[in-house]
Coordinates of C-alpha atoms and ligand atoms in Angstrom, one line a residue:
X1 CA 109.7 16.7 136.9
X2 CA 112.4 13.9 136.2
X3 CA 110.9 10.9 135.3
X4 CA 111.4 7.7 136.6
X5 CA 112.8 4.5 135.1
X6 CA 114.5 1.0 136.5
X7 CA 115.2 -2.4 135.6
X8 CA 114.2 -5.2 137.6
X9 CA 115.9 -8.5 138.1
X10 CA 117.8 -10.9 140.6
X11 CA 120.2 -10.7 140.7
X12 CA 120.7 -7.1 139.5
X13 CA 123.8 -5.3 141.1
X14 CA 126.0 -5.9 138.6
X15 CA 123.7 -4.3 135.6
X16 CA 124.8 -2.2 133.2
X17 CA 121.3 -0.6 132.4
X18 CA 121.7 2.4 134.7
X19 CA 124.7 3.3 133.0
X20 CA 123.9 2.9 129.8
X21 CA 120.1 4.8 130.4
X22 CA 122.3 7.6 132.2
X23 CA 124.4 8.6 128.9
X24 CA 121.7 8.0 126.9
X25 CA 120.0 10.6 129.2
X26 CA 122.5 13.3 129.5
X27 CA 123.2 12.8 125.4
X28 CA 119.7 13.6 124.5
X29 CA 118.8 16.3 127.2
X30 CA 116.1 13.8 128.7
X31 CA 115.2 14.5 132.6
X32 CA 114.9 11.2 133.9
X33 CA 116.6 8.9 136.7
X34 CA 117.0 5.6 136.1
X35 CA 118.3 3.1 139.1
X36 CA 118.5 -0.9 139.8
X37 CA 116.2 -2.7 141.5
X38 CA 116.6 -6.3 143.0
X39 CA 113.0 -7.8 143.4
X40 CA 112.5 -10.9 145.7
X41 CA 112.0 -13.7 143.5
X42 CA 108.6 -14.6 144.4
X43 CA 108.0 -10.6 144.2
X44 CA 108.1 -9.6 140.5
X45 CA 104.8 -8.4 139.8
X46 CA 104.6 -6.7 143.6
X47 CA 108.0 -4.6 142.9
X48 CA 106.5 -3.1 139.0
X49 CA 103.4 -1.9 140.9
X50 CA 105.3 -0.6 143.9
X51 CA 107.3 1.4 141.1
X52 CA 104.7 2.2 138.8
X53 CA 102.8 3.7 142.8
X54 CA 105.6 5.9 143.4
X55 CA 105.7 7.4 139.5
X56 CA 107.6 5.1 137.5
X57 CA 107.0 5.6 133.7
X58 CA 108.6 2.5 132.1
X59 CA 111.2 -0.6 133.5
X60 CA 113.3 -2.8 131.7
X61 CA 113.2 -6.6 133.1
X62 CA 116.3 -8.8 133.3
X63 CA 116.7 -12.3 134.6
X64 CA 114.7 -14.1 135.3
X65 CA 111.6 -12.0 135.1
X66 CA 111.1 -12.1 131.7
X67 CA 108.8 -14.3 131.3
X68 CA 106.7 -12.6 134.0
X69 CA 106.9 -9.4 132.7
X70 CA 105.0 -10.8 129.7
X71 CA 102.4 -12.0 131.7
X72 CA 101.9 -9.3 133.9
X73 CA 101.4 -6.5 130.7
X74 CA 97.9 -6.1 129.4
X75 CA 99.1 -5.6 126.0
X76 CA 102.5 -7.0 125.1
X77 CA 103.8 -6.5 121.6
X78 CA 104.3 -9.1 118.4
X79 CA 107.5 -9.7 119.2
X80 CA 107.0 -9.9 123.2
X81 CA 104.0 -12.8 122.5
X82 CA 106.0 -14.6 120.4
X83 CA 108.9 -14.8 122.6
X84 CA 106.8 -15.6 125.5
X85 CA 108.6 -12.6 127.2
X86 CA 109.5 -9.1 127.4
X87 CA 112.5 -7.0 128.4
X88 CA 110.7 -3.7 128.5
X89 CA 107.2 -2.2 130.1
X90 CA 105.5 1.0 129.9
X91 CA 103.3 2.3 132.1
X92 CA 100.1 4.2 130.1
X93 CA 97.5 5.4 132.6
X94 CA 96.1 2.1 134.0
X95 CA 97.5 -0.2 131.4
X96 CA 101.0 -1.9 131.0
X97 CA 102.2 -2.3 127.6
X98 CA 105.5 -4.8 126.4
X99 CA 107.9 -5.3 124.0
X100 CA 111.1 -7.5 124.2
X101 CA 113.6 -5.6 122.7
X102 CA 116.6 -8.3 122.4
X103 CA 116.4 -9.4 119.2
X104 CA 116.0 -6.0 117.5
X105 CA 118.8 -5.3 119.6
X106 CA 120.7 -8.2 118.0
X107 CA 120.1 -7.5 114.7
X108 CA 120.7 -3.5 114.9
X109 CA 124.4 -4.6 116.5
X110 CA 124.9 -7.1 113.4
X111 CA 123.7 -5.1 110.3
X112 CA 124.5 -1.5 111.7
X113 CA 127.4 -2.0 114.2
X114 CA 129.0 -4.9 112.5
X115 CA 128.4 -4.5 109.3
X116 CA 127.0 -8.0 108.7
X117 CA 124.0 -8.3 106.0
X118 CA 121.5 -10.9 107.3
X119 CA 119.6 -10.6 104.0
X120 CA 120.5 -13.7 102.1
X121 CA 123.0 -15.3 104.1
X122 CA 122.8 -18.8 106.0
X123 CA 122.3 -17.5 109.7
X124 CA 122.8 -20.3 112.9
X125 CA 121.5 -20.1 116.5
X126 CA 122.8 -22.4 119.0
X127 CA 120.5 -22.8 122.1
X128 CA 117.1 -22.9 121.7
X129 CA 116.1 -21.1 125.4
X130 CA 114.6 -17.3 125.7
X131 CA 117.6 -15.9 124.5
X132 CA 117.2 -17.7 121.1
X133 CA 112.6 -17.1 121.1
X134 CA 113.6 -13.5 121.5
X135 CA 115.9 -13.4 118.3
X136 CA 114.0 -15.6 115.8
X137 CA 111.2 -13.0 114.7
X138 CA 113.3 -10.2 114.3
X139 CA 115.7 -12.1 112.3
X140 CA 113.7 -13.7 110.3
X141 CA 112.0 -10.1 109.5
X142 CA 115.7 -9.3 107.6
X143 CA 115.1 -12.6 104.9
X144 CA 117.5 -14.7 105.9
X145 CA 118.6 -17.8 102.8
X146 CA 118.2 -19.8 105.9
X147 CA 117.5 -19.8 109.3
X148 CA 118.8 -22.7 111.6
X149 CA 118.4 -23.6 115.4
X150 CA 120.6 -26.6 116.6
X151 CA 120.5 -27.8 120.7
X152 CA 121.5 -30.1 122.6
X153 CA 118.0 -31.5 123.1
X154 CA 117.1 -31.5 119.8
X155 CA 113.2 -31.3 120.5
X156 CA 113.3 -28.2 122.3
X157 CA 115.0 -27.0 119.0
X158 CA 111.9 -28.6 117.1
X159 CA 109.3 -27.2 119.5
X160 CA 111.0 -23.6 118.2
X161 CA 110.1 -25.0 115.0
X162 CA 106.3 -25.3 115.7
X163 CA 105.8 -22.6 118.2
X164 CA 107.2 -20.3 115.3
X165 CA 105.7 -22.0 112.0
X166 CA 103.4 -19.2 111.5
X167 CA 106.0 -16.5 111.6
X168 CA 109.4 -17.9 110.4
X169 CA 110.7 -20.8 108.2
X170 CA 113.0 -22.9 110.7
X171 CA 115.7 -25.7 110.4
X172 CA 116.1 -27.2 113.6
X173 CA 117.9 -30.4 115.3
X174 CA 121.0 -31.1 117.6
X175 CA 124.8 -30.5 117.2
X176 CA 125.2 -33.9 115.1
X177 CA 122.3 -32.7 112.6
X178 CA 124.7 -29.9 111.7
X179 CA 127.3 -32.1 110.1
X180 CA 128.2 -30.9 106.9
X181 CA 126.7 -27.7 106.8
X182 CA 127.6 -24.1 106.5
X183 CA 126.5 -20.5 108.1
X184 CA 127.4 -17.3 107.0
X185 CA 126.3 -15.8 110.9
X186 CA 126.4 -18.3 114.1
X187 CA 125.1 -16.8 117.1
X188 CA 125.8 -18.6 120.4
X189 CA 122.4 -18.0 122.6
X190 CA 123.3 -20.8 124.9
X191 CA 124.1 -20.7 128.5
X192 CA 127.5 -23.0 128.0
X193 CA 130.2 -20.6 128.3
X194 CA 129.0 -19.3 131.6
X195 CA 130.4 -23.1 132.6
X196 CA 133.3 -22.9 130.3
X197 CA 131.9 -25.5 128.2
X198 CA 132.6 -26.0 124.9
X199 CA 129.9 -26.5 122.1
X200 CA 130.4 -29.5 119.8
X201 CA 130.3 -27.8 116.6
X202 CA 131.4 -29.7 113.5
X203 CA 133.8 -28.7 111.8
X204 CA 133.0 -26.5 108.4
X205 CA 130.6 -24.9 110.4
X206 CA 131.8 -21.4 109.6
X207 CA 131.9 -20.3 105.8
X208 CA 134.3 -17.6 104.4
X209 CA 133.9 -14.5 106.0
X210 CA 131.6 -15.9 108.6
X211 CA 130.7 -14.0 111.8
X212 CA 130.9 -16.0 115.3
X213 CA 128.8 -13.6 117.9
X214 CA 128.2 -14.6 121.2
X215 CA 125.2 -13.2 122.8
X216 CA 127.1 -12.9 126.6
X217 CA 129.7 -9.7 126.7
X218 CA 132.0 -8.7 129.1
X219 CA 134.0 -11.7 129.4
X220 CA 136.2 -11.9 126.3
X221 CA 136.9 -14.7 124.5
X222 CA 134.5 -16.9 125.7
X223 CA 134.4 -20.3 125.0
X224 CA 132.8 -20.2 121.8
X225 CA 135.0 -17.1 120.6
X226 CA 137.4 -19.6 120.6
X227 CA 136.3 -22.2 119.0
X228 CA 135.6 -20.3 116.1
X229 CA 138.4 -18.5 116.3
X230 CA 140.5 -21.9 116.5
X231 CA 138.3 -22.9 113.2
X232 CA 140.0 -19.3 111.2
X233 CA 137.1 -17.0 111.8
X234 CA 138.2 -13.5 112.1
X235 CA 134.8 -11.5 112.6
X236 CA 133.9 -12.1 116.3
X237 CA 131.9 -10.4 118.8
X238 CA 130.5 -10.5 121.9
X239 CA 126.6 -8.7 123.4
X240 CA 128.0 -5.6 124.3
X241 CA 126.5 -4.2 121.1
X242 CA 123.2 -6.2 121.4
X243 CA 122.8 -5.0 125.5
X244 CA 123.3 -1.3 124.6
X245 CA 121.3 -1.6 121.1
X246 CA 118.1 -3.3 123.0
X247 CA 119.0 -0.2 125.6
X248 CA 118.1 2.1 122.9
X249 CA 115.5 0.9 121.3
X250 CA 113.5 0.9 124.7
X251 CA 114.9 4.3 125.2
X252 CA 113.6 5.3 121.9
X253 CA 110.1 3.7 122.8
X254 CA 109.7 5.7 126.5
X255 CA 111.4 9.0 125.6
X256 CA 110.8 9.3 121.9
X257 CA 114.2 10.3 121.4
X258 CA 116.9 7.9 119.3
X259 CA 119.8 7.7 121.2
X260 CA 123.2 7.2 119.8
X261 CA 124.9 4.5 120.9
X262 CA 128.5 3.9 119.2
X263 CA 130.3 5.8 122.4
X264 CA 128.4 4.0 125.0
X265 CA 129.5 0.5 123.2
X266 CA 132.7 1.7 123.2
X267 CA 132.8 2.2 126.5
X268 CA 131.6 -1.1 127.6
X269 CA 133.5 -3.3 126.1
X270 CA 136.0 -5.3 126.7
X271 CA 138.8 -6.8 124.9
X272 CA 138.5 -10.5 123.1
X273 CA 141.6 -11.8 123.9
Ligands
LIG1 P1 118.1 -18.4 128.2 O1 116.8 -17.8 128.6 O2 119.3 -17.5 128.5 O3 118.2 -18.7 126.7 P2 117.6 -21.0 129.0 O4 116.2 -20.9 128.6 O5 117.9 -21.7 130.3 O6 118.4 -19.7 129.1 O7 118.4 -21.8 127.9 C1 119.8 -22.2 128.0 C2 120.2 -22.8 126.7 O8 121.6 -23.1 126.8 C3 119.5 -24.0 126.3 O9 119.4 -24.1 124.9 C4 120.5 -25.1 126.8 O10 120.4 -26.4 126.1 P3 119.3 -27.5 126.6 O11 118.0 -27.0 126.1 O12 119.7 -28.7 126.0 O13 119.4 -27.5 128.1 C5 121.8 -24.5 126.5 N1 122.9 -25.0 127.3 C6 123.2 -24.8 128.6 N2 124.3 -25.4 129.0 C7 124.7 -26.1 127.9 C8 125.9 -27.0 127.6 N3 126.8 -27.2 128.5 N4 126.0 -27.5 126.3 C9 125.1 -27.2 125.4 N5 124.0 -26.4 125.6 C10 123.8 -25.8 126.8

């Protein structure tokens, strides 16, 4: 019997996950449908049980459910807990178990797709919202020289600090706090580019060699692409690699199967000009 799988969000048509699930699917010989599904937004946790009624074995959740999803799972993961959210459940008999996937997903694009050794090197987050509590753990897991989250509230960037002081040694403060300083890796988990605002990042920022990535894909040079671009960094990238990455590693954790995922990336991406 083909087994069923969705993601959940809302907005949700323009998601990539069906796509990406489907090749993963037809690469590996897995029988399983996949499909979108827009929940109301005051009906999260309805929608996952109406799914898991009908047979559903596992969803991913998108915005801005993630949180939720969390909540709702009986036995969410390490990472999940930490980040106060997941981006993946599975259903097991009565019980729904979690994981958040995204910042496995992050790292896997970096080190493997990118080539980009986290292991020593002075590594930056800007933003200090879910996207950035999903990436700290698994980051910090590679042994990081540093690890550094500025924001433009500063004490949202501090709170990170304290939520996470059991797990992961953090710098944290605003943009102006960053004066001076140098990163090997800067990773943009901020929602400013979506307004086509620019981040005010000192300049020096970037060492030699640095990589700019910028955790929203799709829309080529973004705003921060350019920036660092404009400041002579020549490794950039965008989330394609991190979307399809988390994609497999959720794959991997329903199916049992390791899908590959340098075509698919491929595929979706766009150009960063
Ligand atoms: P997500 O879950 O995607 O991380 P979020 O929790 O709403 O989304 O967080 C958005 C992040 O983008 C925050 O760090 C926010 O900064 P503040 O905490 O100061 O609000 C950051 N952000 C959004 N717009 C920004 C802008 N124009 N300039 C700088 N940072 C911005």
């Amino acid at each position: 019997m083909t087994d069923r799988y969705a993601v959940i969000g809302h907005p949700i048509a323009h998601s990539q996950s069906p796509r990406i699930h489907a090749a993963f699917a037809q690469a590996t010989a897995q029988d399983l449908s996949y499909v979108a599904i827009e929940a109301p937004l005051d009906g999260f946790a309805a929608t996952v049980q109406a799914f898991r009624a009908g047979g559903g074995r596992g969803v991913n959740v998108t915005l801005p459910f993630k949180l939720q999803a969390c909540q709702l799972a009986n036995d969410p993961s390490e990472a999940a807990r930490l980040a106060g959210a997941a981006n993946a459940l599975k259903f097991e008999g009565e019980r729904i178990v979690a994981d958040n996937f995204d910042g496995i997903g992050l790292v896997n694009d970096i080190q493997r797709n990118l080539g980009h050794a986290l292991r020593g090197r002075r590594v930056l987050l800007l933003g200090a919202g879910g996207a950035t509590r999903g990436a700290l753990l698994p980051i910090a897991q590679q042994g990081p020289a540093t690890l550094a989250v500025a924001n433009r509230t500063a004490d949202k960037a501090h709170g990170l600090r304290t939520d996470f002081a059991a797990h992961v040694t953090l710098n944290s403060g605003g943009y102006a706090d960053l004066a001076g300083e140098a990163f090997d890796v800067v990773i943009n988990a901020t929602s400013a580019g979506l307004s086509g605002e620019a981040l005010p990042l000192p300049d020096g920022l970037f060492a030699p060699g640095a990589l700019a990535y910028d955790m929203v894909y799709g829309k080529g040079l973004t705003p921060f692409l350019r920036q660092a671009r404009a400041a002579g960094v020549s490794a950039l990238a965008d989330g394609v690699g991190m979307l399809v990455e988390q994609a497999a590693e959720a794959f991997a954790w329903w199916r049992g199967v390791r899908p590959d995922t340098r075509d698919v990336i491929a595929r979706l991406s766009v150009p960063l000009v």
